[in-house]
CSV table of C-alpha atoms in Angstrom, one decimal:
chain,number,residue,atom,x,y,z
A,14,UNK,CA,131.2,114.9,47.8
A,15,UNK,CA,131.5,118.4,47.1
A,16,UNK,CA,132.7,119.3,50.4
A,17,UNK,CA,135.5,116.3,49.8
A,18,UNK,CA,136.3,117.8,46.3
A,19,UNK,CA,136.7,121.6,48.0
A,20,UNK,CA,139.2,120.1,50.9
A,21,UNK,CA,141.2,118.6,48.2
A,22,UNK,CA,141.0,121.7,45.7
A,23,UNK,CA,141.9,123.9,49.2
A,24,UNK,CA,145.1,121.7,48.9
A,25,UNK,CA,146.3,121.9,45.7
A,26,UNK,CA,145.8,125.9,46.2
A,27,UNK,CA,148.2,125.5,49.1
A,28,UNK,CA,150.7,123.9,48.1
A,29,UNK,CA,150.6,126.1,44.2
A,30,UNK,CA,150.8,129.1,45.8
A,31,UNK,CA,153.3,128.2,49.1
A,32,UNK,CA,157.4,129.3,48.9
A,33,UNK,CA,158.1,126.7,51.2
A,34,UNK,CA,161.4,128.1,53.8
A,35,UNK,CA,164.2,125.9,53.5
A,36,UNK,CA,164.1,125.0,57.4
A,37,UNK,CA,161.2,124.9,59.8
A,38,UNK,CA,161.3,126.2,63.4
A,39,UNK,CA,162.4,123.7,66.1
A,40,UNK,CA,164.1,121.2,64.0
A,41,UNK,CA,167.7,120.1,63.8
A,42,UNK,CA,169.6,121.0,60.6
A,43,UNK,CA,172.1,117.8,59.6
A,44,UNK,CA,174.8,118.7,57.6
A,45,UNK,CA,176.6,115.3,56.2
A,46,UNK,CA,179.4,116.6,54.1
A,47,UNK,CA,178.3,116.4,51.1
A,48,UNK,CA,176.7,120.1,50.5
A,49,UNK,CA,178.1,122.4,48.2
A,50,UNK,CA,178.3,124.6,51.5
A,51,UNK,CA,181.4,123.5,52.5
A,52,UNK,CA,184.8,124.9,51.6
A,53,UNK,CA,187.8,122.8,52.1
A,54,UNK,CA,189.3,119.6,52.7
A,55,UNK,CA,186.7,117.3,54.7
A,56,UNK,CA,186.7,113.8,55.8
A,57,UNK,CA,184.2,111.9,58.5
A,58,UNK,CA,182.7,114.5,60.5
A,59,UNK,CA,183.0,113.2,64.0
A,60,UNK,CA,185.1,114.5,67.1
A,61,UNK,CA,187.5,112.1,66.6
A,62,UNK,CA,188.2,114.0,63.3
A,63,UNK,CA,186.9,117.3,64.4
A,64,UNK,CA,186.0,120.0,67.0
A,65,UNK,CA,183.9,122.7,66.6
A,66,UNK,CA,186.1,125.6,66.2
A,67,UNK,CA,183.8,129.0,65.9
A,68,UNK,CA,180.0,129.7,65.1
A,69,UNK,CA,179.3,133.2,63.6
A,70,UNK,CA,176.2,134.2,62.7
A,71,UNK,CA,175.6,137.2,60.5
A,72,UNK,CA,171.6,137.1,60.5
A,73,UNK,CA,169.5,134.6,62.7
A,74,UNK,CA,171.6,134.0,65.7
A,75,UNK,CA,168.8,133.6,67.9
A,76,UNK,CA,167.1,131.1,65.5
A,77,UNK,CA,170.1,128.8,66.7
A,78,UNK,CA,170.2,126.8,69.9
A,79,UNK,CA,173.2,124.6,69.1
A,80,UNK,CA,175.7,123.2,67.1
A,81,UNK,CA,177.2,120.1,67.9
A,82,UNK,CA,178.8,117.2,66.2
A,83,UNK,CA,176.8,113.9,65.8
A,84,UNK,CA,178.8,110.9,66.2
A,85,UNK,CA,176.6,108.4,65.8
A,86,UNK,CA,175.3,109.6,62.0
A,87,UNK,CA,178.4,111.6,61.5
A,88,UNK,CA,177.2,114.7,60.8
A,89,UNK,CA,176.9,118.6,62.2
A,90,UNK,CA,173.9,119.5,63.7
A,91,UNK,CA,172.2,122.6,63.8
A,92,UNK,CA,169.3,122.7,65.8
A,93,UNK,CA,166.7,125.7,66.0
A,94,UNK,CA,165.1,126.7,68.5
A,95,UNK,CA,160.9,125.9,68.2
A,96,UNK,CA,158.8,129.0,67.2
A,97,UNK,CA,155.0,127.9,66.7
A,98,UNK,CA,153.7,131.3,66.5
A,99,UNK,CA,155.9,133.7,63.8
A,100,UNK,CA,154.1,133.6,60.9
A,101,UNK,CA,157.3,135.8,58.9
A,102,UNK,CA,160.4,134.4,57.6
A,103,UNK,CA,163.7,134.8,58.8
A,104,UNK,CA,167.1,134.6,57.4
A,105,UNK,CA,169.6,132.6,58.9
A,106,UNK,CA,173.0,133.6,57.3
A,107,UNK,CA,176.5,132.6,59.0
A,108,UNK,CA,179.8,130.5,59.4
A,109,UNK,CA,180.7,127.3,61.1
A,110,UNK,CA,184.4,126.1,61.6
A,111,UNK,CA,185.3,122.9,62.0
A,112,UNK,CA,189.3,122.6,63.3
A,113,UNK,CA,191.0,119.2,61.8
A,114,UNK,CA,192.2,117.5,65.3
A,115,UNK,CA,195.8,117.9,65.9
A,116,UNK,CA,195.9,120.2,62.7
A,117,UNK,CA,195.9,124.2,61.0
A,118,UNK,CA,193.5,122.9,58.8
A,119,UNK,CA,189.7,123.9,58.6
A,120,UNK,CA,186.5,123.1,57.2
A,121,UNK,CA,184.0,125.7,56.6
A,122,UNK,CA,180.1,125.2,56.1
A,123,UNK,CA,178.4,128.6,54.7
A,124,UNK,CA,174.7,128.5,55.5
A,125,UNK,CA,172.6,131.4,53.8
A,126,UNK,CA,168.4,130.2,54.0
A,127,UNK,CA,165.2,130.8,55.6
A,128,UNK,CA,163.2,129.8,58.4
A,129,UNK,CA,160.0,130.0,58.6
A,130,UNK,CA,156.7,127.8,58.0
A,131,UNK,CA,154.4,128.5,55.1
A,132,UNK,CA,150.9,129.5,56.2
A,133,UNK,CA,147.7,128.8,55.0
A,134,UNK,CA,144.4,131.0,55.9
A,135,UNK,CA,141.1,128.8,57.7
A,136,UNK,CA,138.2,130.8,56.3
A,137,UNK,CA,135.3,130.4,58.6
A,138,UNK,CA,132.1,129.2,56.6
A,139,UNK,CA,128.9,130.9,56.9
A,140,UNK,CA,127.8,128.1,59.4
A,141,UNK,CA,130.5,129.2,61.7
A,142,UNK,CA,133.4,126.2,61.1
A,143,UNK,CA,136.7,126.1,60.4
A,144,UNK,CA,137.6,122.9,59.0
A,145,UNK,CA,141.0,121.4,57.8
A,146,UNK,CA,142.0,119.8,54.8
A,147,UNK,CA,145.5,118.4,55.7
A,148,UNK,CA,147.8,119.0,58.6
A,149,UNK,CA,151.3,119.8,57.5
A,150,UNK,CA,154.2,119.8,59.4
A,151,UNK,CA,155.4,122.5,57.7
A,152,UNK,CA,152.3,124.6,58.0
A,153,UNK,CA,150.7,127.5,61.1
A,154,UNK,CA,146.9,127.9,60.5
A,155,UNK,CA,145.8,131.3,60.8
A,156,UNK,CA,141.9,131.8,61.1
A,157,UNK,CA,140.8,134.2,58.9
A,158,UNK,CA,137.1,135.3,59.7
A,159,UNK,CA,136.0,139.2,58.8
A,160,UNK,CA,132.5,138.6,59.7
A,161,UNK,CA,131.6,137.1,63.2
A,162,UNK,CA,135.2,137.4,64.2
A,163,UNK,CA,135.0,133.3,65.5
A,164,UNK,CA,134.0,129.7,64.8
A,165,UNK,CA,134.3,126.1,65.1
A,166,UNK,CA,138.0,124.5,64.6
A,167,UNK,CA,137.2,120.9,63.8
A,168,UNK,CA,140.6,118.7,63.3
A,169,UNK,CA,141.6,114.9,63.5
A,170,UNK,CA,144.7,113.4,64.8
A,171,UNK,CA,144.7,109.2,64.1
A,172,UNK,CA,141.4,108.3,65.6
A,173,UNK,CA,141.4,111.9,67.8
A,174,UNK,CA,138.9,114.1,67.0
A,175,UNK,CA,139.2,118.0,68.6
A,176,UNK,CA,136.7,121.0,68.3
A,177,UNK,CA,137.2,124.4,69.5
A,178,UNK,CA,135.8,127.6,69.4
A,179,UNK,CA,138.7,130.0,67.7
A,180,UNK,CA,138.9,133.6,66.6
A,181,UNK,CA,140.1,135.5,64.0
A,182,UNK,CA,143.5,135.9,63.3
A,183,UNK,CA,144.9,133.3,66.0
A,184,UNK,CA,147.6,131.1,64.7
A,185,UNK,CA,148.2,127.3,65.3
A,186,UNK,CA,150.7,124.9,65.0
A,187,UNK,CA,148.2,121.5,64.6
A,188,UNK,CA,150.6,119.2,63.5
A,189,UNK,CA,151.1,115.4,65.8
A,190,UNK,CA,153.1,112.8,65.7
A,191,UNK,CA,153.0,109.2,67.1
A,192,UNK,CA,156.8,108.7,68.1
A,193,UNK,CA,157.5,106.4,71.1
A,194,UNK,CA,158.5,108.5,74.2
A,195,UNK,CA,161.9,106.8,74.9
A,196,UNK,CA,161.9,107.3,78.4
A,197,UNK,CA,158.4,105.9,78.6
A,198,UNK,CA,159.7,102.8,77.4
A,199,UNK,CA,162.8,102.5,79.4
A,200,UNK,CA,161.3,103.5,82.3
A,201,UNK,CA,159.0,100.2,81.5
A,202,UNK,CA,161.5,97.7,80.2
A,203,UNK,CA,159.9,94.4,81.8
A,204,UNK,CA,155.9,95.7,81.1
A,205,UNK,CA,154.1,93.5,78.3
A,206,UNK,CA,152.1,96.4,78.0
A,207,UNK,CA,151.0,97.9,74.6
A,208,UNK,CA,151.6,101.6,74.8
A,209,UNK,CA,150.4,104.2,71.9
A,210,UNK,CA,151.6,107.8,72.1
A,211,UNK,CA,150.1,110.7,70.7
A,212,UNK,CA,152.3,114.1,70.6
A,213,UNK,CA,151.2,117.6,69.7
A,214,UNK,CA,154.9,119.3,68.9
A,215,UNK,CA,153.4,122.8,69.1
A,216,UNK,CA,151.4,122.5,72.3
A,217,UNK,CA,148.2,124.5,70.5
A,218,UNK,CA,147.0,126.5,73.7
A,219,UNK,CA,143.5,127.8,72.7
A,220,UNK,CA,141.6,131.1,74.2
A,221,UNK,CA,138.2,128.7,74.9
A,222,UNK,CA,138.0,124.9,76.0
A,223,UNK,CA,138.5,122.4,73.4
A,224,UNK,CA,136.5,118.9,73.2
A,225,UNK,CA,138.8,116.0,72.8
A,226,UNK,CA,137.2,112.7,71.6
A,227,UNK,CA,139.5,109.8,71.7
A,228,UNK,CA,137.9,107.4,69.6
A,229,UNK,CA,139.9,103.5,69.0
A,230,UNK,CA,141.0,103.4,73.0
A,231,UNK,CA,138.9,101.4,75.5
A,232,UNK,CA,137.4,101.8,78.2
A,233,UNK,CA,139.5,99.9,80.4
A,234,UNK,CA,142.6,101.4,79.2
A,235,UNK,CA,144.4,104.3,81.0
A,236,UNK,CA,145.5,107.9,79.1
A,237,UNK,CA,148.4,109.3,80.9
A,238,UNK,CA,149.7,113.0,80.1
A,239,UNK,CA,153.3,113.6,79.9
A,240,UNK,CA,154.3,116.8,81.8
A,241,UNK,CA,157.8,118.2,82.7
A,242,UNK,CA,159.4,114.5,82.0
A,243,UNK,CA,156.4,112.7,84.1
A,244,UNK,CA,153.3,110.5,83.8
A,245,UNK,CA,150.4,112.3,85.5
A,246,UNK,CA,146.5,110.2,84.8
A,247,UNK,CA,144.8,112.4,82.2
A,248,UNK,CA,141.8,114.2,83.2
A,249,UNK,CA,139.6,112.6,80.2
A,250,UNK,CA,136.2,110.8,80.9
A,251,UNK,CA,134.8,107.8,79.6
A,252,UNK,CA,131.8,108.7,77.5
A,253,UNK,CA,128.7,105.9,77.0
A,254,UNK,CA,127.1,108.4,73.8
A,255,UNK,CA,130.2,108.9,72.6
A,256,UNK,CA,132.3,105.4,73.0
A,257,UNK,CA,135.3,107.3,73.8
A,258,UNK,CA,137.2,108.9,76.3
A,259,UNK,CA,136.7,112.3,76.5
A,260,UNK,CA,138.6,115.5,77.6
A,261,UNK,CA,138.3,119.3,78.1
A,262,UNK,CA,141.4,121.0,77.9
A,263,UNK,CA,142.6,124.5,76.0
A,264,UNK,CA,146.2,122.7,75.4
A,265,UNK,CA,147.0,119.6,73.2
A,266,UNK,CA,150.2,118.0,74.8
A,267,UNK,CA,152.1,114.6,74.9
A,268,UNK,CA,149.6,111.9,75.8
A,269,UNK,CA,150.7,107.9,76.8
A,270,UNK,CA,148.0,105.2,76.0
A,271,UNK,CA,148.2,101.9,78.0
A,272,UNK,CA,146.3,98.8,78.7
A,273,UNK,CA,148.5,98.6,81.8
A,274,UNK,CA,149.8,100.8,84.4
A,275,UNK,CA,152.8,102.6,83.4
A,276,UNK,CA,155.8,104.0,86.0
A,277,UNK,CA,156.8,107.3,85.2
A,278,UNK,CA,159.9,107.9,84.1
A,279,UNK,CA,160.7,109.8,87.0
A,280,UNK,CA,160.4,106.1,88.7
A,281,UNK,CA,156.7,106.5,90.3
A,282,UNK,CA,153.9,105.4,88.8
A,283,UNK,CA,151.9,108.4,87.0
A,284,UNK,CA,149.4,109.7,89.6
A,285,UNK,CA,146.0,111.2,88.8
A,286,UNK,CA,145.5,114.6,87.4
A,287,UNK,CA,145.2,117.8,89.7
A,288,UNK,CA,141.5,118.0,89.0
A,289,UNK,CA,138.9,116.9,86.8
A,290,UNK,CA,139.0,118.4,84.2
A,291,UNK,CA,142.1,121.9,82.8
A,292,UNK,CA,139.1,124.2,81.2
A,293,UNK,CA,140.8,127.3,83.4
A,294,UNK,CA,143.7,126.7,80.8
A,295,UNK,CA,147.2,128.3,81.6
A,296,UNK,CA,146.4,127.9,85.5
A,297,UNK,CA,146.0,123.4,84.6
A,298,UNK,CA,148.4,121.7,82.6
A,299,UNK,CA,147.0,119.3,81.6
A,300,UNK,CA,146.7,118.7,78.1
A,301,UNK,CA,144.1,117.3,75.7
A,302,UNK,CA,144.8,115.0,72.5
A,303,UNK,CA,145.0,110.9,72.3
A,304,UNK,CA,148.9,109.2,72.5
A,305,UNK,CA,148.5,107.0,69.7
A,306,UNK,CA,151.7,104.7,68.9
A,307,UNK,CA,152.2,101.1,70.1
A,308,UNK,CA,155.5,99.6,71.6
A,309,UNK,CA,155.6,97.2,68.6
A,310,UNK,CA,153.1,99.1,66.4
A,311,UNK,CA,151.1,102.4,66.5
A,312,UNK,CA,153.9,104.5,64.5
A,313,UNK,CA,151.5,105.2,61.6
A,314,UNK,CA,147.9,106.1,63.7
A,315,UNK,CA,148.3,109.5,63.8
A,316,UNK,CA,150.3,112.4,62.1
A,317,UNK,CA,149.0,113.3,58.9
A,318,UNK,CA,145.7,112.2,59.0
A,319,UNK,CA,143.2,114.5,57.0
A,320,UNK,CA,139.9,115.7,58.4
A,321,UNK,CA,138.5,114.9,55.3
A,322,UNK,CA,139.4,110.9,55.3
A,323,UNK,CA,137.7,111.1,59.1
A,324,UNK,CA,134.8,112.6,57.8
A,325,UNK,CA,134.7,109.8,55.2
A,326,UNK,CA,135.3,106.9,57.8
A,327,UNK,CA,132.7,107.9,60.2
A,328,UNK,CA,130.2,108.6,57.6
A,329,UNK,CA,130.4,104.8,56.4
């Protein structure tokens, strides 16, 4: 109980003493028209009505990867390029025209803000671990250890548990989601299977071989990895003491859950992973966390799932 009560005081320190940026690394910026950013005359933003006419950046350009128009929600997009590692904040400060078709006239967005995550310290205890008490999307981890200089990293995704050795002063991006791959699912379009997916956005690449434990997938079921747009069979191993699958890797990837076999989107079916297992890390890519999202249901297994309410369910 008091190990509960200091994950959930850990928390509430967090998010007291966090200055949140006002955009996060990697994500797309939508601008809908109705910010006091804008200066003049505006109607629907779409390229029926507009065209981007210039993008001039003061601070930040190389924050930026695009700016288009989107039709379909009818707003500008800026989207910034993914940076799991920079633990500073930068400012993004600039201009964007848009040019009225078939008219002089222009509407101007002024963007002045930050990017950046907030990040919060992972004290190793004096038993060596590092544990989590929520996983943020906004949020690098940075172990913080004066003493030995390493520890445990012990973190959950849905029912995906993960333990590594880490060191002091490394920084991780930890947070997953359970989106459906699209082009999983269109590359499938007549399969009954049920599919989960499981997606770390960061790609954590550790300096040691982590332990992956997917718990809640059978043993008859097939974990794919999803590499460079393909399905490739996942190197995990079914485990009798553990009741789960379960894989050494030092990266957590984009993983594809089936009860069936799955063609790739490439148009093949995934083949097996080059090798049993990636614990020679950058020189294997394959990847090690559990895709956890079904076709018609498994969009709420994974994301924000605290290693405190794991601790809690396996202890009953």
């Amino acid at each position: 109980m008091k190990k509960i009560f200091a994950m959930i005081l850990a928390v509430a320190m967090l998010s007291v003493m966090a200055v949140a940026a006002d955009f996060n690394p990697g994500k797309k910026i939508r601008f809908n028209g109705n910010e006091d950013r804008w200066e003049g005359e505006l109607k629907a933003i779409n390229t029926d009505n507009y065209s981007v006419s210039s993008v001039k950046w003061e601070q930040g350009r190389d924050l930026v990867s695009s700016v288009t128009i989107d039709n379909d929600d009818e707003v500008l997009v800026v989207a910034l390029k993914p940076d799991y590692k920079t633990t500073k904040e930068k400012t993004l400060e600039g201009t964007i025209k848009l040019r009225e078709k078939g008219k002089t006239r222009y509407a101007t967005l002024s963007i002045n803000a930050t990017v950046g995550f907030d990040v919060m310290d992972l004290t190793v205890d004096v038993n060596g671990d590092v544990e989590v008490p929520t996983i943020d999307s906004g949020t690098l981890y940075r172990i913080d250890d004066a003493g030995k200089g390493y520890g445990t990293l012990s973190f959950s995704a849905g029912d995906t548990d993960i333990s590594v050795r880490v060191y002091d002063d490394e920084v991780y991006y930890l947070y997953s989601n359970s989106d459906a791959i699209k082009s999983v699912l269109t590359a499938n379009p007549d399969s009954d299977a049920v599919i989960d997916f499981l997606t770390f956005e960061g790609t954590p690449t550790f300096n040691s071989t982590a332990t992956v434990n997917f718990y809640g997938v059978e043993e008859d079921q097939i974990i794919y990895e999803m590499r460079n747009g393909r399905l490739n069979r996942s190197a995990a191993k079914w485990s009798e003491d553990d009741g789960a699958w379960v894989l050494k890797t030092r990266a957590l990837g984009s993983y594809v859950i089936s009860d069936q076999a799955l063609k790739s989107p490439t148009g093949t079916t995934g083949g097996s992973s080059s090798g049993t297992n990636n614990e020679t890390g950058g020189n294997n890519p394959d990847t090690g966390a559990n895709d956890v999202t079904g076709v018609a249901t498994a969009l709420a297994l994974a994301s924000l799932v605290s290693a405190a309410a794991v601790s809690l369910r396996k202890s009953k």
